[in-house]
Amino acid sequence: MSSDLPSLLKRTRITDHEEILRAANAALKQKKNDLDAQHAKVVALLKLDRFEDAVHAFDTAEGGGLKQKARLEYAYALYKTGKAEEAAGVAREGGEERGYRHVEAQAAYRTEDFPRAKELYTQLASPDDNDNDDDDDAEADLRINTGAVDAQLEWTYRGDLVTKKKPEREDLEAFETAYNAACASIAQGELAQGEVLLKRAKGLCEGMEELSAEEKKGEVGPILAMWGFVLLRLGRGEEARGVMGEIEGGVGGLGLVGRVNRMVAEGGEGNPFLASRVLGRNRDDTVRSGEAKQDQPFEFQAKVLRQNQYALELQSAKFEGLVRSTKVVLAGQTSSTLDPEYNVLSVVNAAAHAKARSGKEALKYILPELEKRPYDVGLVLTIAQLYVLTGNSSTAITMLEKFLSRLEQAGSVKEMDVRFAPGLVGAMVSLYQSAGRRGHARAELAEAAQYWQRKGKESSGKLPGGVVNLFKAAGSSLLESEEKEHQELAAGIFTDLHQRDEKDRYAAAGLLAASPQTATNTQTQSLQSIDRLVASIDVDELEHAGIAQPTTTTSTSLKRPAPADSKPIKAKKPRKSRLPKDYDPNKQPDPERWLPLRDRSTYRPKGKKGKARREALSQGAVMAQGSGNEDSRPATPGAEVLKGKSVGGGGGGKKKKGKR
């Protein structure tokens, strides 16, 4: 057989990939380092879906040049065998060719780097892409993949990167795009719209004639799993159990989701010990299964499964085991973090220490843990919530203020990002507002907004999710202040928001309210005109209904006018003056007029007894001779002077004679 495989393939009409593989192997027996034969072999293996064999062929190829020559095929083989990170790295080294970007985008999706996948698919869909072709199938695949990335961005709280928020007509033409649009709607909280789109996707899938019954069952499975989730969220548990019963017996990640949602639908009726065992066994089987490598849950889904496991262990009263298992992870984190999984683990650890107690009794067991982990966000928020539930919001405010102060004193960039995280700032502001401390809430929002403005300038405008909403809350609060500094800061915030999104009406309205003199028509063109806003308002009808009429005085009455047929109300007579008859407005009133007569400085007792009492009441006075007992101490002010009587009661003033 000729060793020149390309010449051989040109002279023949081989369309079967098995025949191409046999020809390539025959050529390699004669010359092991034949690069063209090696390339033909790996392509044939990929066409036959023998991805593990293709990777093995790349690793064992003689000469070492195959991975360089067939870099795209190597990246694709790595991706199909579950080595997504390696595939993304190989594709990234390939350059800007369209094929490499496709593989890198798929690998980024599998590694949950959804922002990178979104960036790549945006480039591939750009009309300026020189390599963009007019293949309808390629365009449809690109639309499907883009919709899947958008849905995952919504689920992972990165919806700010999604440009298309509402499903379009083209999304209803195929069951894949309808399913992706449904997932995005559900992630946004639009459950009713999501259910409608899921029904549409299920109908389109079942109506495809080119799919076999088994293929339809595999495609409908994820749709049913999501539908069951929506029904649970809508409180229609009986319907949810019926839908999820169709996929509960499945294998891999889909079957696991069905079993978990089935247990959730049962609520507290199930056995937590049995549920914990079933969940743990099926999760481990899914991870170990070689056939389910592409069917494993994403990491953010796996976190939810782990949280379910913790909840079941708490219900099973496995407190000591939870304390030990969570302590190992928590001990490795010495600084503050916003990682949701770590903070949830911290809450689970606190619940295990409290042994499912609540209120003041739980605080006795949880507060000592704060001394061990003073920078733990989840633990601090748990304690603050317990204080609020016990009606002690002031202590919750003080504790959270001390925590934020500790983060500021740490001074590192990471700690400061946690200090001004939108969630923590929102919790602090909510506590301030509940206590009526609006000034403190405004100061907290202003400080956070200033920090993220500086951070945005340093990081070229890239900000984490939630900061835009924080800017809006800060700007709205600062507009209520009368201080010039706050007004200027509000104007700066809304200007920044308008520059980020010129179509944002909230930012345009805030900019107009903060600086009406400097706001331009370009900045406020997204706002509706006043004439259009009031076009449907009937002024005469509003006036007839009792709208307050302006008056000539500075104040406007808020009362409705009296009916025309009502009787006039008689004016009340003015109250007579209660001033004394000898009142002189030019004379200074006595400042001691409110004191009792005997307590005034001008009071002088009359008579012999009064004089003696006056002398006794004087501070440092000495009793005159003959006025009483000379050895007695001055009388206490306010006490009566008694002569000839014993204070203690009993007999008279003279001592009776008797035996000694």
PDB file of C-alpha atoms in Angstrom, residues 371-532:
ATOM      1  CA  GLU A 371     -14.670  35.628  68.713  1.00  0.00           C
ATOM      2  CA  LYS A 372     -12.999  32.780  66.795  1.00  0.00           C
ATOM      3  CA  ARG A 373     -14.063  34.072  63.351  1.00  0.00           C
ATOM      4  CA  PRO A 374     -14.426  37.859  63.653  1.00  0.00           C
ATOM      5  CA  TYR A 375     -14.373  38.395  59.857  1.00  0.00           C
ATOM      6  CA  ASP A 376     -17.013  35.800  58.960  1.00  0.00           C
ATOM      7  CA  VAL A 377     -19.767  37.527  56.954  1.00  0.00           C
ATOM      8  CA  GLY A 378     -22.241  34.664  57.169  1.00  0.00           C
ATOM      9  CA  LEU A 379     -21.844  34.338  60.929  1.00  0.00           C
ATOM     10  CA  VAL A 380     -22.268  38.083  61.537  1.00  0.00           C
ATOM     11  CA  LEU A 381     -25.430  38.261  59.439  1.00  0.00           C
ATOM     12  CA  THR A 382     -26.829  35.206  61.231  1.00  0.00           C
ATOM     13  CA  ILE A 383     -26.305  36.829  64.631  1.00  0.00           C
ATOM     14  CA  ALA A 384     -27.757  40.126  63.414  1.00  0.00           C
ATOM     15  CA  GLN A 385     -30.843  38.305  62.157  1.00  0.00           C
ATOM     16  CA  LEU A 386     -31.295  36.587  65.518  1.00  0.00           C
ATOM     17  CA  TYR A 387     -31.071  39.926  67.312  1.00  0.00           C
ATOM     18  CA  VAL A 388     -33.704  41.393  65.006  1.00  0.00           C
ATOM     19  CA  LEU A 389     -36.013  38.430  65.563  1.00  0.00           C
ATOM     20  CA  THR A 390     -35.738  38.911  69.315  1.00  0.00           C
ATOM     21  CA  GLY A 391     -36.676  42.596  68.993  1.00  0.00           C
ATOM     22  CA  ASN A 392     -33.169  43.882  69.732  1.00  0.00           C
ATOM     23  CA  SER A 393     -32.407  45.824  66.551  1.00  0.00           C
ATOM     24  CA  SER A 394     -30.154  48.330  68.323  1.00  0.00           C
ATOM     25  CA  THR A 395     -27.721  45.559  69.314  1.00  0.00           C
ATOM     26  CA  ALA A 396     -27.805  44.231  65.755  1.00  0.00           C
ATOM     27  CA  ILE A 397     -26.878  47.699  64.464  1.00  0.00           C
ATOM     28  CA  THR A 398     -24.030  48.052  66.956  1.00  0.00           C
ATOM     29  CA  MET A 399     -22.631  44.621  66.158  1.00  0.00           C
ATOM     30  CA  LEU A 400     -22.769  45.166  62.403  1.00  0.00           C
ATOM     31  CA  GLU A 401     -21.131  48.597  62.779  1.00  0.00           C
ATOM     32  CA  LYS A 402     -18.254  47.033  64.713  1.00  0.00           C
ATOM     33  CA  PHE A 403     -17.875  44.365  62.037  1.00  0.00           C
ATOM     34  CA  LEU A 404     -17.682  46.954  59.256  1.00  0.00           C
ATOM     35  CA  SER A 405     -15.206  48.946  61.310  1.00  0.00           C
ATOM     36  CA  ARG A 406     -12.979  45.861  61.631  1.00  0.00           C
ATOM     37  CA  LEU A 407     -13.010  45.454  57.860  1.00  0.00           C
ATOM     38  CA  GLU A 408     -12.001  49.100  57.377  1.00  0.00           C
ATOM     39  CA  GLN A 409      -9.158  48.744  59.861  1.00  0.00           C
ATOM     40  CA  ALA A 410      -7.858  45.702  57.963  1.00  0.00           C
ATOM     41  CA  GLY A 411      -7.284  48.040  55.016  1.00  0.00           C
ATOM     42  CA  SER A 412      -6.687  45.441  52.273  1.00  0.00           C
ATOM     43  CA  VAL A 413      -8.404  45.728  48.906  1.00  0.00           C
ATOM     44  CA  LYS A 414     -10.244  42.451  49.431  1.00  0.00           C
ATOM     45  CA  GLU A 415     -11.543  43.470  52.849  1.00  0.00           C
ATOM     46  CA  MET A 416     -12.675  46.858  51.535  1.00  0.00           C
ATOM     47  CA  ASP A 417     -14.578  45.184  48.706  1.00  0.00           C
ATOM     48  CA  VAL A 418     -16.390  43.122  51.316  1.00  0.00           C
ATOM     49  CA  ARG A 419     -16.929  46.204  53.499  1.00  0.00           C
ATOM     50  CA  PHE A 420     -18.787  48.013  50.715  1.00  0.00           C
ATOM     51  CA  ALA A 421     -20.430  44.968  49.163  1.00  0.00           C
ATOM     52  CA  PRO A 422     -23.956  45.941  48.052  1.00  0.00           C
ATOM     53  CA  GLY A 423     -25.517  43.198  50.161  1.00  0.00           C
ATOM     54  CA  LEU A 424     -23.809  44.278  53.391  1.00  0.00           C
ATOM     55  CA  VAL A 425     -24.493  47.942  52.709  1.00  0.00           C
ATOM     56  CA  GLY A 426     -28.139  47.088  52.055  1.00  0.00           C
ATOM     57  CA  ALA A 427     -28.381  45.201  55.360  1.00  0.00           C
ATOM     58  CA  MET A 428     -26.849  48.116  57.262  1.00  0.00           C
ATOM     59  CA  VAL A 429     -29.123  50.658  55.562  1.00  0.00           C
ATOM     60  CA  SER A 430     -32.187  48.507  56.238  1.00  0.00           C
ATOM     61  CA  LEU A 431     -31.357  48.358  59.951  1.00  0.00           C
ATOM     62  CA  TYR A 432     -30.789  52.124  60.080  1.00  0.00           C
ATOM     63  CA  GLN A 433     -34.106  52.830  58.383  1.00  0.00           C
ATOM     64  CA  SER A 434     -35.990  50.461  60.669  1.00  0.00           C
ATOM     65  CA  ALA A 435     -34.580  52.407  63.616  1.00  0.00           C
ATOM     66  CA  GLY A 436     -35.532  55.771  62.051  1.00  0.00           C
ATOM     67  CA  ARG A 437     -31.887  56.803  61.566  1.00  0.00           C
ATOM     68  CA  ARG A 438     -32.227  58.143  58.034  1.00  0.00           C
ATOM     69  CA  GLY A 439     -29.156  60.330  58.319  1.00  0.00           C
ATOM     70  CA  HIS A 440     -26.964  57.321  59.093  1.00  0.00           C
ATOM     71  CA  ALA A 441     -28.524  55.394  56.205  1.00  0.00           C
ATOM     72  CA  ARG A 442     -27.816  58.262  53.797  1.00  0.00           C
ATOM     73  CA  ALA A 443     -24.202  58.540  55.028  1.00  0.00           C
ATOM     74  CA  GLU A 444     -23.672  54.793  54.561  1.00  0.00           C
ATOM     75  CA  LEU A 445     -24.998  54.889  51.000  1.00  0.00           C
ATOM     76  CA  ALA A 446     -22.920  57.964  50.162  1.00  0.00           C
ATOM     77  CA  GLU A 447     -19.721  56.391  51.467  1.00  0.00           C
ATOM     78  CA  ALA A 448     -20.351  53.184  49.533  1.00  0.00           C
ATOM     79  CA  ALA A 449     -21.123  55.072  46.318  1.00  0.00           C
ATOM     80  CA  GLN A 450     -17.921  57.100  46.597  1.00  0.00           C
ATOM     81  CA  TYR A 451     -15.884  53.938  47.127  1.00  0.00           C
ATOM     82  CA  TRP A 452     -17.264  52.203  44.044  1.00  0.00           C
ATOM     83  CA  GLN A 453     -16.850  55.347  41.961  1.00  0.00           C
ATOM     84  CA  ARG A 454     -13.149  55.346  42.797  1.00  0.00           C
ATOM     85  CA  LYS A 455     -12.989  51.595  42.229  1.00  0.00           C
ATOM     86  CA  GLY A 456     -14.630  51.966  38.827  1.00  0.00           C
ATOM     87  CA  LYS A 457     -12.056  54.509  37.699  1.00  0.00           C
ATOM     88  CA  GLU A 458      -9.201  52.257  38.830  1.00  0.00           C
ATOM     89  CA  SER A 459     -10.628  49.139  37.138  1.00  0.00           C
ATOM     90  CA  SER A 460     -11.606  50.780  33.831  1.00  0.00           C
ATOM     91  CA  GLY A 461     -15.284  50.912  34.699  1.00  0.00           C
ATOM     92  CA  LYS A 462     -15.760  47.206  35.522  1.00  0.00           C
ATOM     93  CA  LEU A 463     -17.870  46.779  38.642  1.00  0.00           C
ATOM     94  CA  PRO A 464     -19.376  43.719  40.333  1.00  0.00           C
ATOM     95  CA  GLY A 465     -23.058  42.934  40.104  1.00  0.00           C
ATOM     96  CA  GLY A 466     -25.384  44.900  42.335  1.00  0.00           C
ATOM     97  CA  VAL A 467     -23.325  48.091  42.339  1.00  0.00           C
ATOM     98  CA  VAL A 468     -25.598  49.755  39.784  1.00  0.00           C
ATOM     99  CA  ASN A 469     -28.591  49.235  42.071  1.00  0.00           C
ATOM    100  CA  LEU A 470     -26.538  50.574  44.973  1.00  0.00           C
ATOM    101  CA  PHE A 471     -25.757  53.708  42.925  1.00  0.00           C
ATOM    102  CA  LYS A 472     -29.458  54.233  42.243  1.00  0.00           C
ATOM    103  CA  ALA A 473     -30.374  53.828  45.916  1.00  0.00           C
ATOM    104  CA  ALA A 474     -27.574  56.190  46.987  1.00  0.00           C
ATOM    105  CA  GLY A 475     -28.492  58.830  44.408  1.00  0.00           C
ATOM    106  CA  SER A 476     -32.166  58.722  45.355  1.00  0.00           C
ATOM    107  CA  SER A 477     -31.348  59.058  49.055  1.00  0.00           C
ATOM    108  CA  LEU A 478     -28.883  61.904  48.514  1.00  0.00           C
ATOM    109  CA  LEU A 479     -31.453  63.874  46.509  1.00  0.00           C
ATOM    110  CA  GLU A 480     -33.560  64.121  49.674  1.00  0.00           C
ATOM    111  CA  SER A 481     -30.742  65.900  51.490  1.00  0.00           C
ATOM    112  CA  GLU A 482     -30.498  69.693  51.498  1.00  0.00           C
ATOM    113  CA  GLU A 483     -26.700  69.732  51.834  1.00  0.00           C
ATOM    114  CA  LYS A 484     -24.868  71.014  48.776  1.00  0.00           C
ATOM    115  CA  GLU A 485     -22.236  68.289  49.041  1.00  0.00           C
ATOM    116  CA  HIS A 486     -24.879  65.568  48.875  1.00  0.00           C
ATOM    117  CA  GLN A 487     -26.570  67.208  45.886  1.00  0.00           C
ATOM    118  CA  GLU A 488     -23.264  67.318  44.004  1.00  0.00           C
ATOM    119  CA  LEU A 489     -22.549  63.685  44.842  1.00  0.00           C
ATOM    120  CA  ALA A 490     -26.008  62.675  43.603  1.00  0.00           C
ATOM    121  CA  ALA A 491     -25.400  64.520  40.335  1.00  0.00           C
ATOM    122  CA  GLY A 492     -22.087  62.697  39.908  1.00  0.00           C
ATOM    123  CA  ILE A 493     -23.692  59.319  40.585  1.00  0.00           C
ATOM    124  CA  PHE A 494     -26.497  59.796  38.062  1.00  0.00           C
ATOM    125  CA  THR A 495     -24.042  61.158  35.501  1.00  0.00           C
ATOM    126  CA  ASP A 496     -21.971  57.990  35.888  1.00  0.00           C
ATOM    127  CA  LEU A 497     -25.079  55.815  35.565  1.00  0.00           C
ATOM    128  CA  HIS A 498     -26.163  57.679  32.432  1.00  0.00           C
ATOM    129  CA  GLN A 499     -22.759  57.183  30.843  1.00  0.00           C
ATOM    130  CA  ARG A 500     -22.964  53.446  31.487  1.00  0.00           C
ATOM    131  CA  ASP A 501     -26.457  53.124  29.989  1.00  0.00           C
ATOM    132  CA  GLU A 502     -27.930  56.041  28.061  1.00  0.00           C
ATOM    133  CA  LYS A 503     -31.280  54.232  27.803  1.00  0.00           C
ATOM    134  CA  ASP A 504     -31.687  53.954  31.569  1.00  0.00           C
ATOM    135  CA  ARG A 505     -34.675  56.192  32.374  1.00  0.00           C
ATOM    136  CA  TYR A 506     -34.023  56.028  36.104  1.00  0.00           C
ATOM    137  CA  ALA A 507     -30.545  57.499  35.602  1.00  0.00           C
ATOM    138  CA  ALA A 508     -31.880  60.174  33.247  1.00  0.00           C
ATOM    139  CA  ALA A 509     -34.625  61.184  35.692  1.00  0.00           C
ATOM    140  CA  GLY A 510     -32.139  61.291  38.556  1.00  0.00           C
ATOM    141  CA  LEU A 511     -29.758  63.405  36.520  1.00  0.00           C
ATOM    142  CA  LEU A 512     -32.546  65.844  35.709  1.00  0.00           C
ATOM    143  CA  ALA A 513     -33.591  66.047  39.376  1.00  0.00           C
ATOM    144  CA  ALA A 514     -30.010  66.477  40.634  1.00  0.00           C
ATOM    145  CA  SER A 515     -28.894  69.140  38.180  1.00  0.00           C
ATOM    146  CA  PRO A 516     -31.787  70.569  36.145  1.00  0.00           C
ATOM    147  CA  GLN A 517     -29.689  73.566  35.066  1.00  0.00           C
ATOM    148  CA  THR A 518     -26.944  71.483  33.443  1.00  0.00           C
ATOM    149  CA  ALA A 519     -28.976  68.524  32.137  1.00  0.00           C
ATOM    150  CA  THR A 520     -29.012  68.488  28.324  1.00  0.00           C
ATOM    151  CA  ASN A 521     -31.671  67.285  25.921  1.00  0.00           C
ATOM    152  CA  THR A 522     -29.399  64.434  24.875  1.00  0.00           C
ATOM    153  CA  GLN A 523     -29.193  63.184  28.445  1.00  0.00           C
ATOM    154  CA  THR A 524     -32.935  63.356  29.041  1.00  0.00           C
ATOM    155  CA  GLN A 525     -34.232  62.310  25.623  1.00  0.00           C
ATOM    156  CA  SER A 526     -35.174  58.863  26.950  1.00  0.00           C
ATOM    157  CA  LEU A 527     -37.696  60.478  29.315  1.00  0.00           C
ATOM    158  CA  GLN A 528     -41.270  61.034  28.250  1.00  0.00           C
ATOM    159  CA  SER A 529     -42.394  64.627  27.889  1.00  0.00           C
ATOM    160  CA  ILE A 530     -44.703  66.200  30.473  1.00  0.00           C
ATOM    161  CA  ASP A 531     -47.387  66.761  27.843  1.00  0.00           C
ATOM    162  CA  ARG A 532     -47.441  63.050  27.053  1.00  0.00           C
TER     163      ARG A 532
END
